[in-house]
Amino acid sequence: MIKAHKINIFMVFAVIFLAMSLYFLTRVWLMMFGAILVAVLLLGLSDYLKRAPKIGKFMRKLPHALSVGLVALMLLLAVAGFLAMFGSDLVNQFEDLKNMTPKAMQSINNYLKGYPVIYDWVAQSKWMQEFIADPAAFLSQYTGDVLGVVPVMVSGLFGGIGTFLIILVVGLFLALTPDVYTKSFVTLVPKQHRDKARYLLKSSYQALRRWLIGQFAVMAFVGVATVIALWLMGIPFALALGVIAFVLDFVPVLGPWLSAVPILLVTLIVAPDMLLWALLMIVVVQQLESYVVAPAVQQRLIDLPPVALLLSQIIMGSLTGILGVALAMPLMVALIVWVQILYVKFTLKDYSIKIMGQNEEDLKHDPYYTPKEDQQLSSLKDD
């Protein structure tokens, strides 16, 4: 009795400590979650290579740390190869884009003059007059507001290199010895529930792995398609704009529209007669991404309303800035898995639910899955 009382007191203090750390160390927790995503990516790629037809047999013979290190080296070589081939062009294009930015407002102004009704309405708007007079001062009014998520995100797109490197290094160490951390987590759970804790971690890993690798495949499609389309249209800075589209596509719903802004501005400055074609290209690429590529590579893993995704990004952005916006989607994936397992399965005892990220093969080996028909039959027998 006394032991149970001590455990309850310990749990109360643990919950209070966790809540305080989440409030005061939000950025640290987000960085930790980012590192977990890096570890999930490395472990997921290692798992896929072990099942590959030709090199799978060789990969399975390697020690775990060596196979993960080999995957990390392959990714590093791929990035280094890309930079070696296109690095100088990419830097020059980004520099030219930066120098071209002041011309954007004048180009927009000249373009809108061709549409008198729209131009008169815009010219008479107080917010547009303030924006034209001093764009930086205008945007700074919203940096502390929900609407400030977009300008803050754009301005910080290529910042935070130190944070990014920390996430990469910590994620690599997590991937090299995952058993140490999973065992530590499971040890904190009462013995009779440790199998469920392992099941929770495994299901979370599966959902995040499939979403993450699928998302990078989708991002690659968007980036390559954007570069090719802009190159065929004769729009300059195609490579730089494609890289921007690739990076921003990591943020669903909001990211693709943000990547459209520099594309349309560049087109407006250098080839205004191609503006509608550029807009059509953006729409076509996004539609192919949403209805063809994403369902194919992610197997409809994520089926959430765009409004829910956008709200989560706005909330996370207003609370934590660009890092929260970038991680809003994978956080939602993890949260849904935990709710499905901890609440629906283990609290409501509904073992017929299919956890996000599971396929039919996973269900066959799921120790906590019961088909709805069998569960209903078992309920009738118990009654």
Tab-separated table of C-alpha atoms in Angstrom:
chain	number	residue	atom	x	y	z
A	1	MET	CA	0.000	0.000	0.000
A	2	ILE	CA	2.799	2.374	0.971
A	3	LYS	CA	4.754	1.356	-2.138
A	4	ALA	CA	1.770	2.129	-4.394
A	5	HIS	CA	1.371	5.491	-2.673
A	6	LYS	CA	5.026	6.343	-3.323
A	7	ILE	CA	4.661	5.373	-6.964
A	8	ASN	CA	1.638	7.658	-7.330
A	9	ILE	CA	3.540	10.565	-5.771
A	10	PHE	CA	6.487	9.915	-8.096
A	11	MET	CA	4.194	9.862	-11.155
A	12	VAL	CA	2.584	13.163	-10.142
A	13	PHE	CA	5.974	14.850	-9.807
A	14	ALA	CA	7.128	13.276	-13.087
A	15	VAL	CA	4.086	14.655	-14.940
A	16	ILE	CA	4.601	18.113	-13.416
A	17	PHE	CA	8.283	18.079	-14.347
A	18	LEU	CA	7.484	16.962	-17.903
A	19	ALA	CA	4.832	19.682	-18.311
A	20	MET	CA	7.238	22.369	-17.060
A	21	SER	CA	10.018	21.158	-19.339
A	22	LEU	CA	7.669	21.183	-22.324
A	23	TYR	CA	6.737	24.780	-21.517
A	24	PHE	CA	10.204	26.171	-20.773
A	25	LEU	CA	12.248	23.933	-23.096
A	26	THR	CA	9.929	23.713	-26.093
A	27	ARG	CA	12.695	24.331	-28.611
A	28	VAL	CA	14.890	21.648	-27.039
A	29	TRP	CA	12.062	19.100	-27.222
A	30	LEU	CA	11.417	20.022	-30.868
A	31	MET	CA	15.102	19.583	-31.653
A	32	MET	CA	14.968	16.205	-29.923
A	33	PHE	CA	11.970	15.202	-32.030
A	34	GLY	CA	13.826	16.366	-35.147
A	35	ALA	CA	16.751	14.152	-34.131
A	36	ILE	CA	14.333	11.235	-33.713
A	37	LEU	CA	13.107	11.844	-37.268
A	38	VAL	CA	16.704	11.747	-38.536
A	39	ALA	CA	17.212	8.448	-36.679
A	40	VAL	CA	13.958	7.071	-38.108
A	41	LEU	CA	15.085	8.034	-41.618
A	42	LEU	CA	18.474	6.331	-41.235
A	43	LEU	CA	16.962	3.210	-39.652
A	44	GLY	CA	14.216	3.091	-42.270
A	45	LEU	CA	16.639	3.339	-45.187
A	46	SER	CA	18.807	0.673	-43.556
A	47	ASP	CA	15.772	-1.628	-43.234
A	48	TYR	CA	14.822	-1.087	-46.878
A	49	LEU	CA	18.372	-1.810	-48.068
A	50	LYS	CA	18.392	-5.040	-46.058
A	51	ARG	CA	15.335	-6.146	-48.049
A	52	ALA	CA	16.741	-5.019	-51.409
A	53	PRO	CA	17.184	-7.847	-53.955
A	54	LYS	CA	20.939	-7.604	-54.627
A	55	ILE	CA	22.572	-5.834	-51.699
A	56	GLY	CA	20.124	-6.991	-49.016
A	57	LYS	CA	22.062	-10.166	-48.250
A	58	PHE	CA	25.275	-8.184	-47.783
A	59	MET	CA	23.585	-5.530	-45.609
A	60	ARG	CA	22.029	-8.136	-43.314
A	61	LYS	CA	25.481	-9.529	-42.511
A	62	LEU	CA	26.773	-6.185	-41.291
A	63	PRO	CA	26.569	-5.141	-37.617
A	64	HIS	CA	23.737	-2.689	-36.961
A	65	ALA	CA	25.972	0.322	-36.299
A	66	LEU	CA	27.993	-0.351	-39.459
A	67	SER	CA	24.896	-0.654	-41.668
A	68	VAL	CA	23.472	2.623	-40.309
A	69	GLY	CA	26.861	4.307	-40.741
A	70	LEU	CA	26.989	3.060	-44.330
A	71	VAL	CA	23.544	4.554	-45.017
A	72	ALA	CA	24.626	7.884	-43.499
A	73	LEU	CA	27.779	7.826	-45.650
A	74	MET	CA	25.727	7.134	-48.788
A	75	LEU	CA	23.461	10.095	-48.029
A	76	LEU	CA	26.482	12.314	-47.360
A	77	LEU	CA	28.105	11.261	-50.640
A	78	ALA	CA	24.851	11.927	-52.512
A	79	VAL	CA	24.637	15.460	-51.095
A	80	ALA	CA	28.350	16.045	-51.729
A	81	GLY	CA	27.972	14.819	-55.315
A	82	PHE	CA	25.030	17.163	-55.900
A	83	LEU	CA	26.973	20.116	-54.492
A	84	ALA	CA	30.044	19.207	-56.532
A	85	MET	CA	28.022	19.222	-59.752
A	86	PHE	CA	25.663	22.116	-59.091
A	87	GLY	CA	27.007	23.896	-55.994
A	88	SER	CA	28.620	26.895	-57.704
A	89	ASP	CA	25.625	27.421	-60.010
A	90	LEU	CA	23.287	27.127	-57.044
A	91	VAL	CA	25.184	29.724	-54.991
A	92	ASN	CA	25.278	32.138	-57.934
A	93	GLN	CA	21.568	31.701	-58.596
A	94	PHE	CA	20.649	32.341	-54.968
A	95	GLU	CA	22.836	35.453	-54.938
A	96	ASP	CA	21.188	36.718	-58.126
A	97	LEU	CA	17.761	35.990	-56.647
A	98	LYS	CA	18.675	38.027	-53.570
A	99	ASN	CA	19.796	40.971	-55.702
A	100	MET	CA	16.651	40.741	-57.825
A	101	THR	CA	14.273	41.022	-54.856
A	102	PRO	CA	14.046	44.866	-54.846
A	103	LYS	CA	12.820	44.760	-58.449
A	104	ALA	CA	9.918	42.511	-57.495
A	105	MET	CA	7.646	45.244	-56.095
A	106	GLN	CA	8.099	47.434	-59.148
A	107	SER	CA	7.350	44.478	-61.428
A	108	ILE	CA	4.186	43.682	-59.462
A	109	ASN	CA	3.147	47.335	-59.676
A	110	ASN	CA	3.691	47.449	-63.445
A	111	TYR	CA	1.879	44.158	-63.952
A	112	LEU	CA	-1.184	45.236	-61.961
A	113	LYS	CA	-1.471	48.423	-64.026
A	114	GLY	CA	-2.691	46.200	-66.835
A	115	TYR	CA	-5.758	45.417	-64.694
A	116	PRO	CA	-7.141	48.869	-63.702
A	117	VAL	CA	-9.889	47.609	-61.385
A	118	ILE	CA	-7.521	45.462	-59.329
A	119	TYR	CA	-4.775	48.115	-59.427
A	120	ASP	CA	-7.072	50.882	-58.136
A	121	TRP	CA	-8.338	48.671	-55.307
A	122	VAL	CA	-4.825	47.643	-54.313
A	123	ALA	CA	-3.404	51.165	-54.638
A	124	GLN	CA	-6.090	52.560	-52.318
A	125	SER	CA	-5.512	49.890	-49.670
A	126	LYS	CA	-3.720	51.263	-46.626
A	127	TRP	CA	-1.859	47.999	-45.984
A	128	MET	CA	-0.511	47.934	-49.553
A	129	GLN	CA	0.692	51.525	-49.297
A	130	GLU	CA	2.532	50.678	-46.071
A	131	PHE	CA	3.971	47.527	-47.636
A	132	ILE	CA	5.280	49.377	-50.713
A	133	ALA	CA	6.744	52.171	-48.571
A	134	ASP	CA	8.686	49.822	-46.253
A	135	PRO	CA	8.155	46.044	-46.718
A	136	ALA	CA	10.433	45.088	-43.800
A	137	ALA	CA	8.675	47.378	-41.327
A	138	PHE	CA	5.272	46.173	-42.556
A	139	LEU	CA	6.106	42.485	-42.053
A	140	SER	CA	7.687	43.129	-38.652
A	141	GLN	CA	4.253	44.156	-37.316
A	142	TYR	CA	3.160	40.514	-37.527
A	143	THR	CA	6.220	38.649	-36.294
A	144	GLY	CA	4.547	38.010	-32.958
A	145	ASP	CA	1.199	37.106	-34.474
A	146	VAL	CA	-0.175	34.000	-36.173
A	147	LEU	CA	0.021	35.775	-39.535
A	148	GLY	CA	3.720	36.209	-38.952
A	149	VAL	CA	4.327	32.505	-39.482
A	150	VAL	CA	4.753	32.951	-43.236
A	151	PRO	CA	7.273	35.827	-43.258
A	152	VAL	CA	9.196	34.342	-40.350
A	153	MET	CA	9.312	30.998	-42.132
A	154	VAL	CA	10.559	32.511	-45.386
A	155	SER	CA	13.184	34.669	-43.674
A	156	GLY	CA	14.459	31.715	-41.644
A	157	LEU	CA	14.456	29.154	-44.414
A	158	PHE	CA	18.232	29.041	-44.761
A	159	GLY	CA	19.020	29.986	-41.169
A	160	GLY	CA	19.531	27.876	-38.083
A	161	ILE	CA	22.476	25.927	-39.485
A	162	GLY	CA	23.744	25.216	-35.981
A	163	THR	CA	20.392	23.790	-34.910
A	164	PHE	CA	20.270	21.654	-38.049
A	165	LEU	CA	23.729	20.237	-37.421
A	166	ILE	CA	22.870	19.414	-33.801
A	167	ILE	CA	19.744	17.572	-34.957
A	168	LEU	CA	21.768	15.597	-37.513
A	169	VAL	CA	24.477	14.575	-35.031
A	170	VAL	CA	22.064	13.600	-32.258
A	171	GLY	CA	19.901	11.719	-34.770
A	172	LEU	CA	22.942	9.767	-35.985
A	173	PHE	CA	23.836	8.712	-32.430
A	174	LEU	CA	20.211	7.676	-31.797
A	175	ALA	CA	20.229	5.547	-34.944
A	176	LEU	CA	23.539	3.866	-34.092
A	177	THR	CA	22.298	2.510	-30.725
A	178	PRO	CA	18.467	2.593	-30.738
A	179	ASP	CA	18.121	-0.361	-28.345
A	180	VAL	CA	19.755	1.598	-25.521
A	181	TYR	CA	17.104	4.317	-25.657
A	182	THR	CA	14.118	2.053	-26.248
A	183	LYS	CA	15.121	-0.150	-23.305
A	184	SER	CA	15.487	2.935	-21.114
A	185	PHE	CA	11.989	4.063	-22.068
A	186	VAL	CA	10.469	0.623	-21.509
A	187	THR	CA	12.180	0.326	-18.114
A	188	LEU	CA	10.194	3.326	-16.871
A	189	VAL	CA	6.926	1.451	-17.543
A	190	PRO	CA	5.489	-1.053	-15.011
A	191	LYS	CA	6.502	-4.632	-15.833
A	192	GLN	CA	2.989	-5.797	-16.720
A	193	HIS	CA	2.725	-3.090	-19.423
A	194	ARG	CA	6.203	-3.275	-20.958
A	195	ASP	CA	5.059	-5.351	-23.943
A	196	LYS	CA	2.533	-2.624	-24.693
A	197	ALA	CA	5.252	0.015	-24.410
A	198	ARG	CA	7.390	-1.851	-26.945
A	199	TYR	CA	4.355	-2.161	-29.208
A	200	LEU	CA	3.767	1.605	-28.919
A	201	LEU	CA	7.360	2.432	-29.871
A	202	LYS	CA	7.381	-0.042	-32.767
A	203	SER	CA	4.091	1.271	-34.179
A	204	SER	CA	5.286	4.883	-33.866
A	205	TYR	CA	8.491	3.992	-35.703
A	206	GLN	CA	6.602	2.263	-38.520
A	207	ALA	CA	4.238	5.211	-39.049
A	208	LEU	CA	6.991	7.838	-38.975
A	209	ARG	CA	9.285	5.735	-41.192
A	210	ARG	CA	6.691	5.247	-43.918
A	211	TRP	CA	5.577	8.867	-43.826
A	212	LEU	CA	9.121	10.238	-43.770
A	213	ILE	CA	10.550	8.158	-46.615
A	214	GLY	CA	7.381	8.686	-48.629
A	215	GLN	CA	7.562	12.423	-47.991
A	216	PHE	CA	11.147	12.639	-49.226
A	217	ALA	CA	10.139	10.758	-52.380
A	218	VAL	CA	7.335	13.277	-52.941
A	219	MET	CA	9.709	16.182	-52.272
A	220	ALA	CA	12.167	14.791	-54.830
A	221	PHE	CA	9.388	14.609	-57.437
A	222	VAL	CA	8.313	18.202	-56.781
A	223	GLY	CA	11.881	19.514	-56.900
A	224	VAL	CA	12.842	17.692	-60.102
A	225	ALA	CA	9.526	18.465	-61.827
A	226	THR	CA	9.859	22.164	-60.949
A	227	VAL	CA	13.427	22.381	-62.279
A	228	ILE	CA	12.539	20.617	-65.544
A	229	ALA	CA	9.369	22.648	-66.113
A	230	LEU	CA	11.058	25.996	-65.466
A	231	TRP	CA	14.017	25.014	-67.655
A	232	LEU	CA	11.696	24.073	-70.525
A	233	MET	CA	9.828	27.373	-70.079
A	234	GLY	CA	13.108	29.291	-70.230
A	235	ILE	CA	12.756	30.766	-66.738
A	236	PRO	CA	16.162	31.546	-65.141
A	237	PHE	CA	17.240	30.299	-61.701
A	238	ALA	CA	15.429	27.016	-62.337
A	239	LEU	CA	17.833	25.056	-60.120
A	240	ALA	CA	17.578	27.459	-57.158
A	241	LEU	CA	13.781	27.611	-57.436
A	242	GLY	CA	13.610	23.814	-57.635
A	243	VAL	CA	15.689	23.474	-54.453
A	244	ILE	CA	13.359	25.927	-52.694
A	245	ALA	CA	10.349	23.897	-53.859
A	246	PHE	CA	12.023	20.675	-52.658
A	247	VAL	CA	12.786	22.028	-49.177
A	248	LEU	CA	9.452	23.769	-48.598
A	249	ASP	CA	7.482	20.727	-49.728
A	250	PHE	CA	8.464	19.067	-46.429
A	251	VAL	CA	5.714	21.251	-44.933
A	252	PRO	CA	2.393	19.979	-46.367
A	253	VAL	CA	-0.333	22.433	-47.461
A	254	LEU	CA	1.589	25.598	-46.577
A	255	GLY	CA	4.986	24.758	-48.081
A	256	PRO	CA	3.969	24.291	-51.743
A	257	TRP	CA	2.203	27.658	-51.808
A	258	LEU	CA	5.181	29.384	-50.202
A	259	SER	CA	7.476	27.895	-52.847
A	260	ALA	CA	5.189	29.331	-55.538
A	261	VAL	CA	5.921	32.918	-54.433
A	262	PRO	CA	9.557	33.160	-55.635
A	263	ILE	CA	8.696	31.269	-58.834
A	264	LEU	CA	5.938	33.727	-59.721
A	265	LEU	CA	8.038	36.759	-58.742
A	266	VAL	CA	10.976	35.673	-60.909
A	267	THR	CA	8.642	34.941	-63.817
A	268	LEU	CA	6.970	38.316	-63.372
A	269	ILE	CA	10.326	40.110	-63.487
A	270	VAL	CA	12.022	38.290	-66.371
A	271	ALA	CA	9.087	37.016	-68.457
A	272	PRO	CA	5.722	38.498	-67.426
A	273	ASP	CA	4.016	36.989	-70.471
A	274	MET	CA	4.792	33.533	-69.022
A	275	LEU	CA	3.193	34.254	-65.637
A	276	LEU	CA	-0.023	32.345	-66.299
A	277	TRP	CA	1.961	29.400	-67.668
A	278	ALA	CA	4.120	29.389	-64.538
A	279	LEU	CA	0.991	29.440	-62.367
A	280	LEU	CA	-0.465	26.576	-64.403
A	281	MET	CA	2.765	24.609	-63.970
A	282	ILE	CA	2.620	25.065	-60.187
A	283	VAL	CA	-0.988	23.893	-60.055
A	284	VAL	CA	-0.287	20.851	-62.253
A	285	VAL	CA	2.739	19.792	-60.180
A	286	GLN	CA	0.770	20.144	-56.954
A	287	GLN	CA	-2.164	18.176	-58.327
A	288	LEU	CA	0.127	15.385	-59.525
A	289	GLU	CA	1.779	15.381	-56.098
A	290	SER	CA	-1.528	15.217	-54.210
A	291	TYR	CA	-3.437	12.716	-56.347
A	292	VAL	CA	-0.796	10.582	-58.072
A	293	VAL	CA	2.648	10.590	-56.457
A	294	ALA	CA	1.785	10.901	-52.747
A	295	PRO	CA	-0.880	8.132	-52.731
A	296	ALA	CA	1.487	5.853	-54.643
A	297	VAL	CA	4.543	6.232	-52.410
A	298	GLN	CA	2.806	6.713	-49.071
A	299	GLN	CA	-0.009	4.218	-49.750
A	300	ARG	CA	-2.503	6.725	-48.366
A	301	LEU	CA	-0.788	6.648	-44.993
A	302	ILE	CA	-1.888	10.166	-44.134
A	303	ASP	CA	-5.518	10.960	-44.822
A	304	LEU	CA	-6.053	14.182	-42.873
A	305	PRO	CA	-8.087	17.234	-43.941
A	306	PRO	CA	-5.886	20.072	-45.241
A	307	VAL	CA	-7.605	22.454	-42.804
A	308	ALA	CA	-6.471	20.322	-39.852
A	309	LEU	CA	-2.900	20.283	-41.170
A	310	LEU	CA	-2.907	24.033	-41.766
A	311	LEU	CA	-4.293	24.756	-38.289
A	312	SER	CA	-1.632	22.559	-36.697
A	313	GLN	CA	1.067	24.446	-38.623
A	314	ILE	CA	-0.324	27.832	-37.622
A	315	ILE	CA	-0.565	26.822	-33.969
A	316	MET	CA	2.930	25.328	-33.899
A	317	GLY	CA	4.331	28.309	-35.799
A	318	SER	CA	2.793	30.846	-33.434
A	319	LEU	CA	4.124	28.941	-30.408
A	320	THR	CA	7.532	27.765	-31.567
A	321	GLY	CA	8.412	29.483	-34.863
A	322	ILE	CA	9.745	27.898	-38.049
A	323	LEU	CA	10.930	24.701	-36.350
A	324	GLY	CA	7.421	24.004	-35.092
A	325	VAL	CA	5.912	24.641	-38.533
A	326	ALA	CA	8.372	22.221	-40.146
A	327	LEU	CA	7.703	19.471	-37.586
A	328	ALA	CA	3.925	19.967	-37.245
A	329	MET	CA	3.040	17.151	-39.653
A	330	PRO	CA	5.266	14.370	-38.229
A	331	LEU	CA	4.232	15.455	-34.712
A	332	MET	CA	0.608	14.981	-35.737
A	333	VAL	CA	1.427	11.530	-37.139
A	334	ALA	CA	3.065	10.497	-33.855
A	335	LEU	CA	0.222	11.989	-31.803
A	336	ILE	CA	-2.432	10.122	-33.796
A	337	VAL	CA	-0.574	6.815	-33.348
A	338	TRP	CA	-0.305	7.351	-29.582
A	339	VAL	CA	-4.008	8.233	-29.306
A	340	GLN	CA	-4.993	5.200	-31.375
A	341	ILE	CA	-2.915	2.851	-29.221
A	342	LEU	CA	-3.092	4.298	-25.716
A	343	TYR	CA	-6.714	5.442	-25.814
A	344	VAL	CA	-8.606	3.506	-28.467
A	345	LYS	CA	-6.840	0.145	-28.108
A	346	PHE	CA	-5.756	-0.065	-24.478
A	347	THR	CA	-8.364	2.167	-22.820
A	348	LEU	CA	-11.484	1.597	-24.924
A	349	LYS	CA	-10.434	-2.003	-25.705
A	350	ASP	CA	-11.157	-1.607	-29.418
A	351	TYR	CA	-8.582	-3.974	-30.914
A	352	SER	CA	-10.093	-3.818	-34.403
A	353	ILE	CA	-8.612	-0.407	-35.185
A	354	LYS	CA	-5.911	-0.193	-37.846
A	355	ILE	CA	-3.005	1.901	-36.608
A	356	MET	CA	-1.752	4.629	-38.915
A	357	GLY	CA	1.098	3.288	-41.033
A	358	GLN	CA	0.038	-0.356	-40.871
A	359	ASN	CA	-0.496	-2.439	-43.995
A	360	GLU	CA	-2.165	-5.821	-44.340
A	361	GLU	CA	1.077	-7.663	-43.641
A	362	ASP	CA	1.550	-5.705	-40.417
A	363	LEU	CA	-1.946	-6.603	-39.256
A	364	LYS	CA	-1.206	-10.313	-39.602
A	365	HIS	CA	1.657	-9.993	-37.093
A	366	ASP	CA	-0.010	-7.450	-34.792
A	367	PRO	CA	-0.500	-9.072	-31.358
A	368	TYR	CA	-3.072	-6.431	-30.415
A	369	TYR	CA	-5.220	-6.595	-33.540
A	370	THR	CA	-8.534	-8.426	-33.735
A	371	PRO	CA	-10.809	-8.194	-36.801
A	372	LYS	CA	-14.062	-6.403	-36.054
A	373	GLU	CA	-16.130	-9.514	-36.769
A	374	ASP	CA	-14.100	-11.617	-34.304
A	375	GLN	CA	-14.246	-8.884	-31.685
A	376	GLN	CA	-18.031	-8.612	-31.980
A	377	LEU	CA	-18.362	-12.397	-31.720
A	378	SER	CA	-16.188	-12.408	-28.600
A	379	SER	CA	-18.344	-9.678	-27.053
A	380	LEU	CA	-21.505	-11.707	-27.667
A	381	LYS	CA	-19.960	-14.760	-26.013
A	382	ASP	CA	-18.965	-12.721	-22.970
A	383	ASP	CA	-22.515	-11.388	-22.656
